[in-house]
PDB file of C-alpha atoms in Angstrom:
ATOM      1  CA  PRO A  23       0.115   0.046  -0.129  1.00  0.00           C
ATOM      2  CA  LEU A  24       1.019   3.549  -0.625  1.00  0.00           C
ATOM      3  CA  GLY A  25      -1.116   5.213   1.687  1.00  0.00           C
ATOM      4  CA  ILE A  26      -4.683   5.445   3.612  1.00  0.00           C
ATOM      5  CA  CYS A  27      -7.958   5.956   2.126  1.00  0.00           C
ATOM      6  CA  GLY A  28     -10.017   8.603   3.923  1.00  0.00           C
ATOM      7  CA  SER A  29     -12.173   6.249   5.473  1.00  0.00           C
ATOM      8  CA  ALA A  30      -9.741   4.233   6.557  1.00  0.00           C
ATOM      9  CA  LEU A  31      -7.888   7.064   8.591  1.00  0.00           C
ATOM     10  CA  VAL A  32     -11.410   7.752  10.595  1.00  0.00           C
ATOM     11  CA  ASP A  33     -11.202   3.783  11.396  1.00  0.00           C
ATOM     12  CA  ILE A  34      -7.378   4.419  12.562  1.00  0.00           C
ATOM     13  CA  ILE A  35      -8.011   7.258  14.447  1.00  0.00           C
ATOM     14  CA  ALA A  36     -10.921   6.170  16.540  1.00  0.00           C
ATOM     15  CA  ILE A  37      -8.639   2.988  17.128  1.00  0.00           C
ATOM     16  CA  LEU A  38      -5.669   5.103  18.724  1.00  0.00           C
ATOM     17  CA  HIS A  39      -7.676   7.031  20.467  1.00  0.00           C
ATOM     18  CA  ARG A  40      -9.537   4.126  22.168  1.00  0.00           C
ATOM     19  CA  GLN A  41      -5.903   2.736  23.006  1.00  0.00           C
ATOM     20  CA  GLY A  42      -5.140   5.517  24.553  1.00  0.00           C
ATOM     21  CA  LEU A  43      -2.688   7.080  22.163  1.00  0.00           C
ATOM     22  CA  ILE A  44      -4.536   9.894  20.774  1.00  0.00           C
ATOM     23  CA  ASN A  45      -6.170  11.867  24.134  1.00  0.00           C
ATOM     24  CA  ASP A  46      -9.926  13.467  23.821  1.00  0.00           C
ATOM     25  CA  ALA A  47      -8.126  16.883  22.583  1.00  0.00           C
ATOM     26  CA  GLY A  48      -6.261  15.118  19.806  1.00  0.00           C
ATOM     27  CA  TYR A  49      -2.857  15.010  20.812  1.00  0.00           C
ATOM     28  CA  MET A  50      -0.696  12.335  19.323  1.00  0.00           C
ATOM     29  CA  LYS A  51       2.611  12.210  20.738  1.00  0.00           C
ATOM     30  CA  GLU A  52       4.234  10.475  17.996  1.00  0.00           C
ATOM     31  CA  ALA A  53       4.365   8.979  14.548  1.00  0.00           C
ATOM     32  CA  VAL A  54       2.386   5.389  14.840  1.00  0.00           C
ATOM     33  CA  MET A  55       3.558   3.218  12.157  1.00  0.00           C
ATOM     34  CA  ILE A  56       0.583   1.398  10.880  1.00  0.00           C
ATOM     35  CA  THR A  57       1.973  -1.176   8.434  1.00  0.00           C
ATOM     36  CA  GLN A  58       5.430  -1.289   6.845  1.00  0.00           C
ATOM     37  CA  GLY A  59       5.995   2.335   5.362  1.00  0.00           C
ATOM     38  CA  ILE A  60       2.517   3.746   6.692  1.00  0.00           C
ATOM     39  CA  SER A  61       2.465   5.760   9.848  1.00  0.00           C
ATOM     40  CA  ILE A  62      -0.309   8.217  11.035  1.00  0.00           C
ATOM     41  CA  TYR A  63       1.269  11.470  12.230  1.00  0.00           C
ATOM     42  CA  PRO A  64       0.056  13.967  14.651  1.00  0.00           C
ATOM     43  CA  GLU A  65      -0.586  16.226  11.395  1.00  0.00           C
ATOM     44  CA  ASP A  66      -3.139  13.602   9.805  1.00  0.00           C
ATOM     45  CA  VAL A  67      -4.759  13.728  13.411  1.00  0.00           C
ATOM     46  CA  ARG A  68      -5.167  17.299  13.303  1.00  0.00           C
ATOM     47  CA  GLN A  69      -6.281  17.303   9.496  1.00  0.00           C
ATOM     48  CA  VAL A  70      -8.991  14.837  10.594  1.00  0.00           C
ATOM     49  CA  GLN A  71      -9.668  17.025  13.832  1.00  0.00           C
ATOM     50  CA  LEU A  72     -10.417  20.354  11.724  1.00  0.00           C
ATOM     51  CA  ALA A  73     -12.766  18.619   9.108  1.00  0.00           C
ATOM     52  CA  LYS A  74     -14.403  17.156  11.396  1.00  0.00           C
ATOM     53  CA  ALA A  75     -15.472  19.903  13.539  1.00  0.00           C
ATOM     54  CA  ALA A  76     -16.151  22.239  10.363  1.00  0.00           C
ATOM     55  CA  ILE A  77     -18.654  19.038   9.752  1.00  0.00           C
ATOM     56  CA  MET A  78     -20.223  19.176  12.957  1.00  0.00           C
ATOM     57  CA  ALA A  79     -20.320  23.024  13.037  1.00  0.00           C
ATOM     58  CA  GLY A  80     -22.020  22.651   9.621  1.00  0.00           C
ATOM     59  CA  ILE A  81     -24.746  20.331  10.564  1.00  0.00           C
ATOM     60  CA  ASP A  82     -25.066  22.245  14.122  1.00  0.00           C
ATOM     61  CA  VAL A  83     -25.977  26.133  11.754  1.00  0.00           C
ATOM     62  CA  LEU A  84     -28.188  24.562   8.679  1.00  0.00           C
ATOM     63  CA  LEU A  85     -30.078  22.826  11.946  1.00  0.00           C
ATOM     64  CA  ASP A  86     -30.405  26.471  13.870  1.00  0.00           C
ATOM     65  CA  GLU A  87     -31.236  28.106  10.622  1.00  0.00           C
ATOM     66  CA  ALA A  88     -33.972  25.716  10.071  1.00  0.00           C
ATOM     67  CA  GLY A  89     -35.400  26.031  13.315  1.00  0.00           C
ATOM     68  CA  LEU A  90     -34.339  22.352  13.898  1.00  0.00           C
ATOM     69  CA  THR A  91     -32.976  19.561  15.940  1.00  0.00           C
ATOM     70  CA  TYR A  92     -31.371  16.128  15.381  1.00  0.00           C
ATOM     71  CA  ASP A  93     -34.707  14.735  16.896  1.00  0.00           C
ATOM     72  CA  ASP A  94     -36.459  15.915  13.568  1.00  0.00           C
ATOM     73  CA  ILE A  95     -34.219  14.306  11.141  1.00  0.00           C
ATOM     74  CA  ASP A  96     -35.791  11.220  10.081  1.00  0.00           C
ATOM     75  CA  LYS A  97     -33.269  10.766   7.639  1.00  0.00           C
ATOM     76  CA  PHE A  98     -28.971  11.389   7.286  1.00  0.00           C
ATOM     77  CA  TYR A  99     -27.758  10.954   3.862  1.00  0.00           C
ATOM     78  CA  ILE A 100     -23.994  10.991   3.208  1.00  0.00           C
ATOM     79  CA  ALA A 101     -23.011  11.030  -0.482  1.00  0.00           C
ATOM     80  CA  GLY A 102     -19.689  10.626  -2.480  1.00  0.00           C
ATOM     81  CA  GLY A 103     -17.290   8.109  -2.210  1.00  0.00           C
ATOM     82  CA  PHE A 104     -15.382   9.248   1.225  1.00  0.00           C
ATOM     83  CA  GLY A 105     -18.783   8.928   2.503  1.00  0.00           C
ATOM     84  CA  ASN A 106     -19.505   5.318   1.122  1.00  0.00           C
ATOM     85  CA  HIS A 107     -17.658   3.732   2.903  1.00  0.00           C
ATOM     86  CA  LEU A 108     -17.482   5.100   6.336  1.00  0.00           C
ATOM     87  CA  ASN A 109     -17.246   2.996   9.285  1.00  0.00           C
ATOM     88  CA  LEU A 110     -20.592   4.813  11.161  1.00  0.00           C
ATOM     89  CA  ASP A 111     -19.625   3.785  14.830  1.00  0.00           C
ATOM     90  CA  ASN A 112     -16.039   4.703  14.132  1.00  0.00           C
ATOM     91  CA  SER A 113     -16.835   7.986  12.381  1.00  0.00           C
ATOM     92  CA  SER A 114     -19.701   8.790  15.238  1.00  0.00           C
ATOM     93  CA  TYR A 115     -17.188   7.607  17.990  1.00  0.00           C
ATOM     94  CA  ILE A 116     -14.799  10.473  16.573  1.00  0.00           C
ATOM     95  CA  GLY A 117     -17.417  13.017  16.224  1.00  0.00           C
ATOM     96  CA  LEU A 118     -17.679  13.179  12.420  1.00  0.00           C
ATOM     97  CA  ILE A 119     -21.510  11.748  12.464  1.00  0.00           C
ATOM     98  CA  PRO A 120     -23.571  12.872  15.191  1.00  0.00           C
ATOM     99  CA  GLU A 121     -24.062   9.708  17.626  1.00  0.00           C
ATOM    100  CA  GLY A 122     -27.813  10.524  18.158  1.00  0.00           C
ATOM    101  CA  ILE A 123     -28.811  10.375  14.190  1.00  0.00           C
ATOM    102  CA  LYS A 124     -26.338   7.063  13.626  1.00  0.00           C
ATOM    103  CA  ASP A 125     -29.156   4.784  13.408  1.00  0.00           C
ATOM    104  CA  ARG A 126     -30.796   7.166  10.746  1.00  0.00           C
ATOM    105  CA  VAL A 127     -27.647   7.638   8.173  1.00  0.00           C
ATOM    106  CA  THR A 128     -28.231   5.964   4.908  1.00  0.00           C
ATOM    107  CA  LEU A 129     -24.699   6.128   2.688  1.00  0.00           C
ATOM    108  CA  VAL A 130     -25.655   6.706  -1.061  1.00  0.00           C
ATOM    109  CA  GLY A 131     -22.052   6.709  -2.920  1.00  0.00           C
ATOM    110  CA  ASN A 132     -21.502   8.694  -5.377  1.00  0.00           C
ATOM    111  CA  THR A 133     -24.808  10.545  -6.234  1.00  0.00           C
ATOM    112  CA  SER A 134     -23.552  13.110  -8.536  1.00  0.00           C
ATOM    113  CA  LEU A 135     -23.266  11.467 -12.321  1.00  0.00           C
ATOM    114  CA  GLY A 136     -26.623   9.860 -11.693  1.00  0.00           C
ATOM    115  CA  GLY A 137     -28.281  13.265 -10.566  1.00  0.00           C
ATOM    116  CA  ALA A 138     -26.314  15.030 -13.601  1.00  0.00           C
ATOM    117  CA  THR A 139     -27.753  11.672 -15.730  1.00  0.00           C
ATOM    118  CA  ARG A 140     -31.422  12.270 -14.698  1.00  0.00           C
ATOM    119  CA  TYR A 141     -31.572  15.996 -15.652  1.00  0.00           C
ATOM    120  CA  LEU A 142     -29.758  15.223 -18.989  1.00  0.00           C
ATOM    121  CA  LEU A 143     -31.722  12.363 -19.852  1.00  0.00           C
ATOM    122  CA  GLU A 144     -35.010  12.195 -18.068  1.00  0.00           C
ATOM    123  CA  GLU A 145     -38.031  13.882 -19.602  1.00  0.00           C
ATOM    124  CA  LYS A 146     -38.949  15.539 -16.152  1.00  0.00           C
ATOM    125  CA  GLY A 147     -35.217  16.220 -14.793  1.00  0.00           C
ATOM    126  CA  GLU A 148     -34.506  19.493 -15.136  1.00  0.00           C
ATOM    127  CA  VAL A 149     -37.930  20.608 -13.708  1.00  0.00           C
ATOM    128  CA  GLU A 150     -36.630  17.950 -10.722  1.00  0.00           C
ATOM    129  CA  MET A 151     -33.789  19.768 -10.551  1.00  0.00           C
ATOM    130  CA  MET A 152     -35.182  23.063 -10.610  1.00  0.00           C
ATOM    131  CA  ALA A 153     -37.999  22.537  -7.876  1.00  0.00           C
ATOM    132  CA  ILE A 154     -34.814  21.059  -5.508  1.00  0.00           C
ATOM    133  CA  ARG A 155     -32.669  24.318  -6.401  1.00  0.00           C
ATOM    134  CA  ASP A 156     -35.859  26.496  -5.429  1.00  0.00           C
ATOM    135  CA  LYS A 157     -36.759  25.088  -2.081  1.00  0.00           C
ATOM    136  CA  CYS A 158     -32.468  25.533  -1.111  1.00  0.00           C
ATOM    137  CA  ALA A 159     -31.061  28.319   0.624  1.00  0.00           C
ATOM    138  CA  TYR A 160     -27.644  29.645   1.108  1.00  0.00           C
ATOM    139  CA  ILE A 161     -26.063  30.118   4.048  1.00  0.00           C
ATOM    140  CA  GLU A 162     -22.363  31.432   4.581  1.00  0.00           C
ATOM    141  CA  LEU A 163     -21.208  29.590   7.544  1.00  0.00           C
ATOM    142  CA  SER A 164     -17.259  31.160   7.552  1.00  0.00           C
ATOM    143  CA  THR A 165     -19.082  34.209   8.874  1.00  0.00           C
ATOM    144  CA  HIS A 166     -21.704  32.709  11.088  1.00  0.00           C
ATOM    145  CA  MET A 167     -21.099  33.144  14.556  1.00  0.00           C
ATOM    146  CA  LYS A 168     -22.559  30.294  15.608  1.00  0.00           C
ATOM    147  CA  PHE A 169     -20.676  28.143  13.083  1.00  0.00           C
ATOM    148  CA  THR A 170     -17.113  29.151  14.716  1.00  0.00           C
ATOM    149  CA  GLU A 171     -18.734  28.527  18.313  1.00  0.00           C
ATOM    150  CA  MET A 172     -19.642  25.232  17.563  1.00  0.00           C
ATOM    151  CA  TYR A 173     -16.494  24.338  14.958  1.00  0.00           C
ATOM    152  CA  ILE A 174     -14.309  25.208  18.566  1.00  0.00           C
ATOM    153  CA  MET A 175     -16.381  23.121  20.693  1.00  0.00           C
ATOM    154  CA  GLY A 176     -16.664  20.104  18.154  1.00  0.00           C
ATOM    155  CA  MET A 177     -12.542  19.593  17.948  1.00  0.00           C
ATOM    156  CA  GLY A 178     -12.771  16.397  20.732  1.00  0.00           C
ATOM    157  CA  PHE A 179     -12.515  13.141  20.018  1.00  0.00           C
ATOM    158  CA  GLY A 180     -14.594  10.074  21.258  1.00  0.00           C
ATOM    159  CA  GLY A 181     -17.719  11.070  21.001  1.00  0.00           C
ATOM    160  CA  LYS A 182     -17.410  14.639  23.071  1.00  0.00           C
ATOM    161  CA  ILE A 183     -19.143  16.782  21.067  1.00  0.00           C
TER     162      ILE A 183
END
């Protein structure tokens, strides 16, 4: 192997945290060799920590803007190649996926190609896409006060969100 995919990195971080090699704040004293030629470094852990904090903060802001809570979510879809291979237990353990909705998550894989195909080839594809577009609203997360607050709070590991 030449490297580790993103979903495997989530699993490794969860395992290293459970073993005490990464603390709740994300501190990792030194690199850990996973297999010959592949190690996990503190910088790798930090990058996952920043990404998962941003994802959680974004979810919290969107729910707040919609006046909803996690209890209001019936289905939580995760799209994309990365999301298609996530271990939901490890993902919720490190706080990438909210623990309270783990049982409502559906991994749907790479959906962009399917959506583009429907738009181009189905008779009502464009109408359906425009209806979805018209229901959407843009929210600028980078300047949203709650995003910054939730981002900082979402940095911990071990389900400590």
